[in-house]
PDB file of C-alpha atoms in Angstrom:
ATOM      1  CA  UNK A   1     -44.292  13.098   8.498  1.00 68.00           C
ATOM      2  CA  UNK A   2     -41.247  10.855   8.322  1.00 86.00           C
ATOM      3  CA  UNK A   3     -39.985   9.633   4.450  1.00 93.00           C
ATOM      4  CA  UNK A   4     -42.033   6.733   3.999  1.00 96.00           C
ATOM      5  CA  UNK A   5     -39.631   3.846   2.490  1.00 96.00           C
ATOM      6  CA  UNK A   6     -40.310   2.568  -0.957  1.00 97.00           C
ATOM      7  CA  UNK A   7     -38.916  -0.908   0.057  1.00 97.00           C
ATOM      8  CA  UNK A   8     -39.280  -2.986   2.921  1.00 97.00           C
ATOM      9  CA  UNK A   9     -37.931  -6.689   4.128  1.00 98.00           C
ATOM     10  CA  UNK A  10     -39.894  -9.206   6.034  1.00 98.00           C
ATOM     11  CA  UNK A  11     -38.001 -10.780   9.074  1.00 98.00           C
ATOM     12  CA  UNK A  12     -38.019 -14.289   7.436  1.00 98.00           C
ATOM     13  CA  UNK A  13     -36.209 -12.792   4.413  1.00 98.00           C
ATOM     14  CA  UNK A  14     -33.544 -11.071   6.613  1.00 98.00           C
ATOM     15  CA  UNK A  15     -32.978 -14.524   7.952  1.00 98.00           C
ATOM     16  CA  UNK A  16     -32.049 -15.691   5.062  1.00 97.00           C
ATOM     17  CA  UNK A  17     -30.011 -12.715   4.162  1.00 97.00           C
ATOM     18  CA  UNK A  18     -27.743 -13.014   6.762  1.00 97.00           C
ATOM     19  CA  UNK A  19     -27.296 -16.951   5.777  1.00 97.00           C
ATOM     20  CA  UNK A  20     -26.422 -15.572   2.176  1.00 98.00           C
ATOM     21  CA  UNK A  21     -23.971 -12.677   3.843  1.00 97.00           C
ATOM     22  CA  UNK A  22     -21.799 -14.926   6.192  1.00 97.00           C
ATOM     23  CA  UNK A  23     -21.087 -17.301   2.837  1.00 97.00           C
ATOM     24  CA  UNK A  24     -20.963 -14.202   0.533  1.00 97.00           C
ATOM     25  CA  UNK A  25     -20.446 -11.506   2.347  1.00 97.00           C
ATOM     26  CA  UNK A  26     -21.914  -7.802   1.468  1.00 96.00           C
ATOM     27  CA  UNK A  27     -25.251  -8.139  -0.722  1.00 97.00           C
ATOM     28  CA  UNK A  28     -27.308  -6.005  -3.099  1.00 97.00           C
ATOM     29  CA  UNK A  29     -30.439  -6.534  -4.642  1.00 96.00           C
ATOM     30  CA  UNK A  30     -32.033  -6.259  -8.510  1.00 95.00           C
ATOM     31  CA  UNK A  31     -35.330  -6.502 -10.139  1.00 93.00           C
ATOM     32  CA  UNK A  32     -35.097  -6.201 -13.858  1.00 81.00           C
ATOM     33  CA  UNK A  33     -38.834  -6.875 -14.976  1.00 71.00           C
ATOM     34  CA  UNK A  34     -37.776  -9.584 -17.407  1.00 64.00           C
ATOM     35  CA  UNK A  35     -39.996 -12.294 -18.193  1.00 59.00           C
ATOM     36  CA  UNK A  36     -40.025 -15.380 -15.889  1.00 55.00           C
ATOM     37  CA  UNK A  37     -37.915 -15.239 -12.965  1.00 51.00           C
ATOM     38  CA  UNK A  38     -36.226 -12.263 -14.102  1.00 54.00           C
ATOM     39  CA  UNK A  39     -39.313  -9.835 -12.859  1.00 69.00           C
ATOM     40  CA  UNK A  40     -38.050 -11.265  -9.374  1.00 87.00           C
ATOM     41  CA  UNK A  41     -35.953  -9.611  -7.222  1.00 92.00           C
ATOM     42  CA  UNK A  42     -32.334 -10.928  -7.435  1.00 93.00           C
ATOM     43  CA  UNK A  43     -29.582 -11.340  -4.764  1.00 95.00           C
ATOM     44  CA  UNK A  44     -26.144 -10.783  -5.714  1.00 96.00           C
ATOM     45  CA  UNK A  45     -22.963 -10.198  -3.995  1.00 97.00           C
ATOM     46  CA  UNK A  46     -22.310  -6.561  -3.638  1.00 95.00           C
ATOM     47  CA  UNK A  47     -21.254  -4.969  -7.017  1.00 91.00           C
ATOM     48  CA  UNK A  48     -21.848  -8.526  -9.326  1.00 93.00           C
ATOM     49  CA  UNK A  49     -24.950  -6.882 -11.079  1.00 92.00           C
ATOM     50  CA  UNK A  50     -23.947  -3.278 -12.665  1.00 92.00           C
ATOM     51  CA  UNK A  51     -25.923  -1.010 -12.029  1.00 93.00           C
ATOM     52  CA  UNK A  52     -26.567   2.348 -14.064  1.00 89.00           C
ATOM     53  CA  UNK A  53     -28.470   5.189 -15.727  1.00 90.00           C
ATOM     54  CA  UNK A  54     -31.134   2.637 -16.889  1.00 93.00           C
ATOM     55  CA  UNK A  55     -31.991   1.493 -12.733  1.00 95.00           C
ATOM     56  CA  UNK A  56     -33.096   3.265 -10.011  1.00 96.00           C
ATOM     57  CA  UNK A  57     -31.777   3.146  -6.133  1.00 96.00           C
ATOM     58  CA  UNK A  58     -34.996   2.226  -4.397  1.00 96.00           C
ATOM     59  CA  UNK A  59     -33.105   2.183  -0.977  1.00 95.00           C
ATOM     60  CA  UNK A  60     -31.398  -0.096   1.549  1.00 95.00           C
ATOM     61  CA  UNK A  61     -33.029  -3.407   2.976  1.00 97.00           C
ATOM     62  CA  UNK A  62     -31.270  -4.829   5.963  1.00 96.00           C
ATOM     63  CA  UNK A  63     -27.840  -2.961   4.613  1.00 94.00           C
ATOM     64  CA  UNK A  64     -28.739  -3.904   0.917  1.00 96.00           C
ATOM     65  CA  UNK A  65     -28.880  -1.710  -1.914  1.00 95.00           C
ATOM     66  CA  UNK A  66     -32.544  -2.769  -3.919  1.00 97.00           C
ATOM     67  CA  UNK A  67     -32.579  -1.747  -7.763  1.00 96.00           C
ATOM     68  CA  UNK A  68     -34.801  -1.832 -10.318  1.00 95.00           C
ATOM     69  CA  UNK A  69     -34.564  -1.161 -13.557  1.00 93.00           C
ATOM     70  CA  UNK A  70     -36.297   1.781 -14.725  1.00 93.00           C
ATOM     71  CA  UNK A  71     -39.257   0.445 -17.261  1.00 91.00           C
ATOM     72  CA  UNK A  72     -39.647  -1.837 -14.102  1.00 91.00           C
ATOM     73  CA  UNK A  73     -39.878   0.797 -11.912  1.00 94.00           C
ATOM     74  CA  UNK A  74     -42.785   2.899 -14.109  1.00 93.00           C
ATOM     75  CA  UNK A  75     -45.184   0.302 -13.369  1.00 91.00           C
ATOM     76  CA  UNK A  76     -44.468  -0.039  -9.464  1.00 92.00           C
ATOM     77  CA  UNK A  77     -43.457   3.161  -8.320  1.00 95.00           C
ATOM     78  CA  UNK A  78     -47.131   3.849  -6.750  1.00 96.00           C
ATOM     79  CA  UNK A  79     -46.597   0.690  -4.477  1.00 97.00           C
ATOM     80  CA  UNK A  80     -44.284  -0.275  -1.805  1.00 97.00           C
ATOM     81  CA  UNK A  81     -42.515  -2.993  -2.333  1.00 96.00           C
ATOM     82  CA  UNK A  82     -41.555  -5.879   0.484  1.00 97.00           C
ATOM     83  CA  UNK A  83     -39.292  -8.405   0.103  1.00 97.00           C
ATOM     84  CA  UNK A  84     -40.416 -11.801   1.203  1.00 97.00           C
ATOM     85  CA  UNK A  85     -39.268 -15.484   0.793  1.00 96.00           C
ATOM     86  CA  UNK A  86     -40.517 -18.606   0.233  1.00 95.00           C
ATOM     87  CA  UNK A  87     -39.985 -22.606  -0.543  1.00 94.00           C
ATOM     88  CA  UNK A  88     -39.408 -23.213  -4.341  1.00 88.00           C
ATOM     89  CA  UNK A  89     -36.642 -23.204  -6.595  1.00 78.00           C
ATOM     90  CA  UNK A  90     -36.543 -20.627  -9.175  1.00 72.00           C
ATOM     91  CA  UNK A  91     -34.353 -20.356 -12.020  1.00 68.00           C
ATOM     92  CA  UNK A  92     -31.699 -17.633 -11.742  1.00 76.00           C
ATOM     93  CA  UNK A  93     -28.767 -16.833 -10.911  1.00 86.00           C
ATOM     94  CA  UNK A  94     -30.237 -15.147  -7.446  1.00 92.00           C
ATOM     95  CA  UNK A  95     -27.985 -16.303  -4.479  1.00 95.00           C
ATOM     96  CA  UNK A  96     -30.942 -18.110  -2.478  1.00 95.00           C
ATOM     97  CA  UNK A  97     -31.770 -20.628  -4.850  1.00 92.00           C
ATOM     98  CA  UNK A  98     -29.165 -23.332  -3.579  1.00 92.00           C
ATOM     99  CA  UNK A  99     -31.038 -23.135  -0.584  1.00 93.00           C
ATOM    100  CA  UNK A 100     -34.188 -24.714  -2.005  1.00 93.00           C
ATOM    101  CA  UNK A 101     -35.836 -20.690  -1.445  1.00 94.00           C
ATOM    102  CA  UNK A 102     -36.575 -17.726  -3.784  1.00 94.00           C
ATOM    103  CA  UNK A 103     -36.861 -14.150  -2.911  1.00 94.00           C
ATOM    104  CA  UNK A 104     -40.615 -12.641  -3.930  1.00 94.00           C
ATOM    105  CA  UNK A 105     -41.833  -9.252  -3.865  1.00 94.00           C
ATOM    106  CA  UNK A 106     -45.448  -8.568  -2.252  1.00 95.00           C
ATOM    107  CA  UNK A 107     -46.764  -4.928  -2.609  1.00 95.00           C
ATOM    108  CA  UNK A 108     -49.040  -2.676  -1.505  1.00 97.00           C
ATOM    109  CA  UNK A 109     -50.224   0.964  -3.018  1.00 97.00           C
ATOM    110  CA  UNK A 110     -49.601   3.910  -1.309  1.00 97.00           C
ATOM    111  CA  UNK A 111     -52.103   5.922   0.285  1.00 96.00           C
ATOM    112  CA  UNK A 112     -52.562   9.513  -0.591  1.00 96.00           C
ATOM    113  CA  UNK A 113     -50.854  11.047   2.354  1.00 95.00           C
ATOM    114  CA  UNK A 114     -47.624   8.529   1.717  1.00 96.00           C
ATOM    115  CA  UNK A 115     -47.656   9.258  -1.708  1.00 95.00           C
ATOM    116  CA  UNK A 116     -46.641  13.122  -0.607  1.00 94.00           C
ATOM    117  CA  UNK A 117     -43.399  11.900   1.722  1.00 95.00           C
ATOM    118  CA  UNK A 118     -42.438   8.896   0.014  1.00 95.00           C
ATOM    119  CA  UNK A 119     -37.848   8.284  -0.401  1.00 87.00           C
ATOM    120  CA  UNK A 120     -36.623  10.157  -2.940  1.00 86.00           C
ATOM    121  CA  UNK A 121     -35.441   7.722  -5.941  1.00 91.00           C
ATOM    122  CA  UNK A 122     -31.955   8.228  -7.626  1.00 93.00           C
ATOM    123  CA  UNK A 123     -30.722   6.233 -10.844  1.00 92.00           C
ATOM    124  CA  UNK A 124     -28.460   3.538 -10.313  1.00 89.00           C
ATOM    125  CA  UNK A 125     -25.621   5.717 -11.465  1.00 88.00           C
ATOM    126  CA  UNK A 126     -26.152   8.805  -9.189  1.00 90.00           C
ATOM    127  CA  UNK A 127     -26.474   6.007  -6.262  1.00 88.00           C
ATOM    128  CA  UNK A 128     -22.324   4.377  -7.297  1.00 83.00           C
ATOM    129  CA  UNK A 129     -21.129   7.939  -7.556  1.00 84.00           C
ATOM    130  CA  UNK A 130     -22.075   9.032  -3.690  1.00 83.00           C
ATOM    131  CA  UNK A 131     -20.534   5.899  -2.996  1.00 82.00           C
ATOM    132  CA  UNK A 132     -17.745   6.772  -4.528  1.00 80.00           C
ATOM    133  CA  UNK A 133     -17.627   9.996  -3.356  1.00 83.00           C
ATOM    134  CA  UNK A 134     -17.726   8.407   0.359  1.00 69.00           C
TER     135      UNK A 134
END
């Protein structure tokens, strides 16, 4: 069985995304599991958010890395996580809001069988040193 991806992206989001990357250019993705709006994922431009030993590389969405931190992470790592959007302003710093929209998460658990082949997860730190490494 093929890795089964821990993250996914709805087509209305990717819309969206590619709005946000013609104005901003290369994108990345964090969900820090504050309270409020901060337990929604975020959209920065690539490298705005640091990322590091306390998040975790959940994969790429539409060419964008998605972190979480890692106390996040303990509570949703036996779900797979999609990245929708829809109308509403929130209130961070997430690059969407301008556009009257906020990025959401909607999840699903993992059956047994994905559970056995899901993407391996890497901290935030391991993930900036393969980049570096090329």
């Amino acid at each position: 069985m093929k890795s089964v991806p821990r993250i996914l992206i709805t087509p209305e989001a990717v819309d969206v995304l590619q709005q946000l990357r013609g104005r901003f250019g290369e994108l990345m993705f964090h969900q820090s599991g504050g309270c409020c709006d901060g337990s929604q994922p975020m959209c920065f431009e690539k490298g705005e958010f640091k990322v590091g030993s306390n998040d975790v590389y959940l994969g790429d969405i539409d060419g964008c890395g998605f972190f979480m931190s890692r106390d996040q992470f303990e509570y949703w790592q036996h779900t797979q996580l999609s990245v929708d959007i829809t109308p509403g302003r929130g209130s961070s710093f997430s690059l969407e809001i301008p556009l009257g929209l906020r990025f959401i998460i909607r999840s699903r658990l993992f059956n047994d069988n994905e559970l056995k082949h899901l993407s391996p997860v890497i901290s935030g730190e391991e993930y900036l040193d393969k980049q570096a490494d090329g």
